[in-house]
PDB file of C-alpha atoms in Angstrom:
ATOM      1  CA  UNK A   1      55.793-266.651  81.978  1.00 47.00           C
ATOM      2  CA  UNK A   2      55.770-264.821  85.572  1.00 53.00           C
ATOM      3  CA  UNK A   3      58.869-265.909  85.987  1.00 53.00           C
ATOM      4  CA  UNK A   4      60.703-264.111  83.575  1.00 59.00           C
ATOM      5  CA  UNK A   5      61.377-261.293  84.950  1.00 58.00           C
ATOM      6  CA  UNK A   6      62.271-262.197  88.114  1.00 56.00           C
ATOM      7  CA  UNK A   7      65.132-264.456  86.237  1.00 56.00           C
ATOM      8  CA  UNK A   8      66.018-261.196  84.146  1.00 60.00           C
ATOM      9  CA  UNK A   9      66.911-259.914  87.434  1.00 60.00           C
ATOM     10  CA  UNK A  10      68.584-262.844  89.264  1.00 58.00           C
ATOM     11  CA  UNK A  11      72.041-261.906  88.353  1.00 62.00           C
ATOM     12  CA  UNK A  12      71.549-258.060  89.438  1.00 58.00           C
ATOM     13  CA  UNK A  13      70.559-259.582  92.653  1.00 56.00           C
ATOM     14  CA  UNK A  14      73.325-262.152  93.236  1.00 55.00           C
ATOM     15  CA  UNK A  15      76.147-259.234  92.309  1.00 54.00           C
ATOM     16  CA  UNK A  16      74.515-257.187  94.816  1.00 52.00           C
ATOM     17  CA  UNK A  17      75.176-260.062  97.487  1.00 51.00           C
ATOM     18  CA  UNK A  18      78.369-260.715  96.275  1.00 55.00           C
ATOM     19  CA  UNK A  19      79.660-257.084  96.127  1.00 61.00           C
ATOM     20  CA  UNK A  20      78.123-256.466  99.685  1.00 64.00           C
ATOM     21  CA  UNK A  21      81.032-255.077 102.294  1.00 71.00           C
ATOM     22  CA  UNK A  22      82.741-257.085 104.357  1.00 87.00           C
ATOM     23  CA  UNK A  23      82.048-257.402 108.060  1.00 93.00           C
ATOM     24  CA  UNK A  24      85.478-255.951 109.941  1.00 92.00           C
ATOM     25  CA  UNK A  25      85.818-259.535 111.326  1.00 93.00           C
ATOM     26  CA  UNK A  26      86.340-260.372 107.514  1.00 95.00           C
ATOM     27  CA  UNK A  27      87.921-257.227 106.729  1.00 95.00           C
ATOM     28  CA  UNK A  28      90.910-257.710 109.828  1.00 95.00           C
ATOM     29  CA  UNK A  29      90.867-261.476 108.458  1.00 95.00           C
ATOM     30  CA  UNK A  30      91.782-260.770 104.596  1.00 96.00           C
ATOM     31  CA  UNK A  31      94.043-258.543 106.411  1.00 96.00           C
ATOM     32  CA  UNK A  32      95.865-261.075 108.473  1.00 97.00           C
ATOM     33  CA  UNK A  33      96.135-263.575 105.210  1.00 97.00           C
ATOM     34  CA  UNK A  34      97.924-260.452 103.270  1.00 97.00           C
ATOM     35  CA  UNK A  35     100.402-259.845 105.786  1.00 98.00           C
ATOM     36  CA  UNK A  36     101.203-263.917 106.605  1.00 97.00           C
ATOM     37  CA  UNK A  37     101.179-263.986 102.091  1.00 97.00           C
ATOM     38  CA  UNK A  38     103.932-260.894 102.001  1.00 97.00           C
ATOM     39  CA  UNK A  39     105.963-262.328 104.800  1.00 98.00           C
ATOM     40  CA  UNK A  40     106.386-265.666 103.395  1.00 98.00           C
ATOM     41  CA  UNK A  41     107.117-264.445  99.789  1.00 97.00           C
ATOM     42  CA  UNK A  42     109.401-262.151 101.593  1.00 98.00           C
ATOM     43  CA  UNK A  43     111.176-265.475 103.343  1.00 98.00           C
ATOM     44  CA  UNK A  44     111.645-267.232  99.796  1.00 98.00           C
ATOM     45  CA  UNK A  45     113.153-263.873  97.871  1.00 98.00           C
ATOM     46  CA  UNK A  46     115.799-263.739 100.506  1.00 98.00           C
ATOM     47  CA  UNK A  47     116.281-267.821 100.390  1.00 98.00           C
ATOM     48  CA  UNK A  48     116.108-267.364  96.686  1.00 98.00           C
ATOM     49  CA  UNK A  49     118.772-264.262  96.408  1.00 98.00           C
ATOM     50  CA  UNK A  50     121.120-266.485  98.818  1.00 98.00           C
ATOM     51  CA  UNK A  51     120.484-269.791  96.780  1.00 98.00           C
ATOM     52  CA  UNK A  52     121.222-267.855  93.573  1.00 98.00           C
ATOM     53  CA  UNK A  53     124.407-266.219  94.940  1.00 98.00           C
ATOM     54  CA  UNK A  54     125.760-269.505  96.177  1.00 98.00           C
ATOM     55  CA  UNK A  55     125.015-271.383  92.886  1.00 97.00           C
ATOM     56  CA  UNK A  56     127.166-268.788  91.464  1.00 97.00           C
ATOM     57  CA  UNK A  57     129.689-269.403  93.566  1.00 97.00           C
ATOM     58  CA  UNK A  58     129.691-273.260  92.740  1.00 97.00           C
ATOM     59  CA  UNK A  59     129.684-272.193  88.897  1.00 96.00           C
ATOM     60  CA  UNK A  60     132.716-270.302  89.524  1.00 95.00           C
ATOM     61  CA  UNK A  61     134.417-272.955  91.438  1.00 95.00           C
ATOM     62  CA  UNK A  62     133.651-275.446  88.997  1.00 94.00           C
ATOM     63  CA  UNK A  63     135.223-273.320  85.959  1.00 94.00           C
ATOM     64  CA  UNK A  64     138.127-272.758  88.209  1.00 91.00           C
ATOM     65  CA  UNK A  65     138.611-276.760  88.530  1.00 89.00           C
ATOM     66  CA  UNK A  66     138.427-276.938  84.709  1.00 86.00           C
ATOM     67  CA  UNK A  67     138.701-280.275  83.598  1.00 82.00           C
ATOM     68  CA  UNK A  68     141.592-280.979  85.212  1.00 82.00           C
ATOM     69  CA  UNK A  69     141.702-284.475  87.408  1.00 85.00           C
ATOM     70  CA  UNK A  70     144.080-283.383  90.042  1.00 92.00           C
ATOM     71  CA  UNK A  71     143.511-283.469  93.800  1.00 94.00           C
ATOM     72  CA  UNK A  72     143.261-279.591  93.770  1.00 93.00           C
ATOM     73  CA  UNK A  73     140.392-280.119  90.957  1.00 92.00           C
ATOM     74  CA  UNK A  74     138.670-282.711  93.197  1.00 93.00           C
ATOM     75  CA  UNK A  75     138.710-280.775  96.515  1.00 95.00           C
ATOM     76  CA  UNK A  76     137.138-277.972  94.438  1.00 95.00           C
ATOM     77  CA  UNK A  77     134.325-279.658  92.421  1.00 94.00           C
ATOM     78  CA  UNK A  78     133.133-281.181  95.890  1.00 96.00           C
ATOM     79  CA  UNK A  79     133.257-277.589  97.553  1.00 96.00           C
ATOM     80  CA  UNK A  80     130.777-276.290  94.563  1.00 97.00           C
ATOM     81  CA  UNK A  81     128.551-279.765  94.835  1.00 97.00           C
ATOM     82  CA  UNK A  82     128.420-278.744  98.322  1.00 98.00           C
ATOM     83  CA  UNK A  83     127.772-275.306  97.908  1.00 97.00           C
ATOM     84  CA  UNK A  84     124.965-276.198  95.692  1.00 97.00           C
ATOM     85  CA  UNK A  85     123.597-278.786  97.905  1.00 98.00           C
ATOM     86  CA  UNK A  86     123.450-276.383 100.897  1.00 98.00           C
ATOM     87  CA  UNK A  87     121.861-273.702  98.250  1.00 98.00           C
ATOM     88  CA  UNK A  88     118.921-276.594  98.020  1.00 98.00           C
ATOM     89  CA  UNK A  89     118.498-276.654 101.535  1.00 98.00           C
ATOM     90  CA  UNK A  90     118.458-273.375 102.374  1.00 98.00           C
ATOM     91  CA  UNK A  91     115.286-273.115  99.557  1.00 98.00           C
ATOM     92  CA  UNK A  92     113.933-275.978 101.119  1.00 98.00           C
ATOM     93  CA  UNK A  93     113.967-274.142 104.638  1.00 98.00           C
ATOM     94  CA  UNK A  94     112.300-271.009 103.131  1.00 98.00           C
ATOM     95  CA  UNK A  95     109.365-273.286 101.750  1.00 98.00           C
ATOM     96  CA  UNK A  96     108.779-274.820 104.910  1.00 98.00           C
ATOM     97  CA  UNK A  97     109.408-271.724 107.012  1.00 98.00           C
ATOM     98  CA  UNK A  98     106.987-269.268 104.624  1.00 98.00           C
ATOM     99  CA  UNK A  99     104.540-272.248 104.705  1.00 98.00           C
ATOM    100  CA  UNK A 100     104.745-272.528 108.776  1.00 98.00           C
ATOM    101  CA  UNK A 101     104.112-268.498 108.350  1.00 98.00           C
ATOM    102  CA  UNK A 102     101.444-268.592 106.166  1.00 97.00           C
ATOM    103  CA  UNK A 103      99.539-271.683 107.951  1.00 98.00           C
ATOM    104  CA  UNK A 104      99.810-269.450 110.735  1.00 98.00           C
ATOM    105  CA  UNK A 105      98.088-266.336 109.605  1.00 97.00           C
ATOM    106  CA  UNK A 106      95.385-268.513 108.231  1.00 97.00           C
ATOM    107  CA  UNK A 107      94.591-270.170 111.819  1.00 96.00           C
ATOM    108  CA  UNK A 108      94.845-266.661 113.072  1.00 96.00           C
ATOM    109  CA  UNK A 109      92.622-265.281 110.693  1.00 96.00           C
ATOM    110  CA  UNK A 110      90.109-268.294 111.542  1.00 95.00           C
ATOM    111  CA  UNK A 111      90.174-267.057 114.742  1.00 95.00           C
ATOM    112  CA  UNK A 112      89.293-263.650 113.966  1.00 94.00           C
ATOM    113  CA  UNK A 113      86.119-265.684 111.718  1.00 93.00           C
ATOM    114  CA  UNK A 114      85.036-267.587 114.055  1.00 92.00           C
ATOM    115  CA  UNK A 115      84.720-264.872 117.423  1.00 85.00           C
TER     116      UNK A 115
END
């Protein structure tokens, strides 16, 4: 029965510890992970806004080629399968360049941890 209300105030005691500040080492490390997040969400909105402008460039070149089966037609459905290929990659290349930026401000803020 002792133990009662020393239980009563184990969670007052474990939101102290988890509210306590953070060391600056911790502080300049949360810091480090913000920056590396916002630059590589930065990378993919600009991959994204080019992506999205060059998929609407293939829709337009596809509604210019109609249905029609001529060579004209052909050349210009491949130039909008193209565009929308090289739309994909460009995503692709933001994904792996945000990632590259965001592994990086991880390590660095491990660093900054582990001094």
């Amino acid at each position: 029965m002792t133990l009662r209300p020393a239980l009563a105030l184990l969670p007052f005691a474990l939101a102290t510890v988890a509210c306590s500040p953070e060391t600056p080492q911790e502080q300049q490390a949360e810091k480090i992970r913000d920056q590396a997040d916002a630059q590589g969400d930065s990378i993919e909105a600009a991959a994204a806004n080019q992506a999205a402008q060059m998929d609407e460039q293939a829709a337009a070149l596809t509604n210019q080629a109609g249905t029609s089966q001529g060579y004209d037609a052909q050349r210009t459905n491949v130039r909008a399968e193209a565009l929308r290929k090289e739309a994909d990659l460009i995503k692709e290349q933001a994904e792996a360049r945000a990632k590259a930026v965001r592994d990086q401000g991880e390590a660095q803020a491990s660093a900054v941890l582990a001094k």
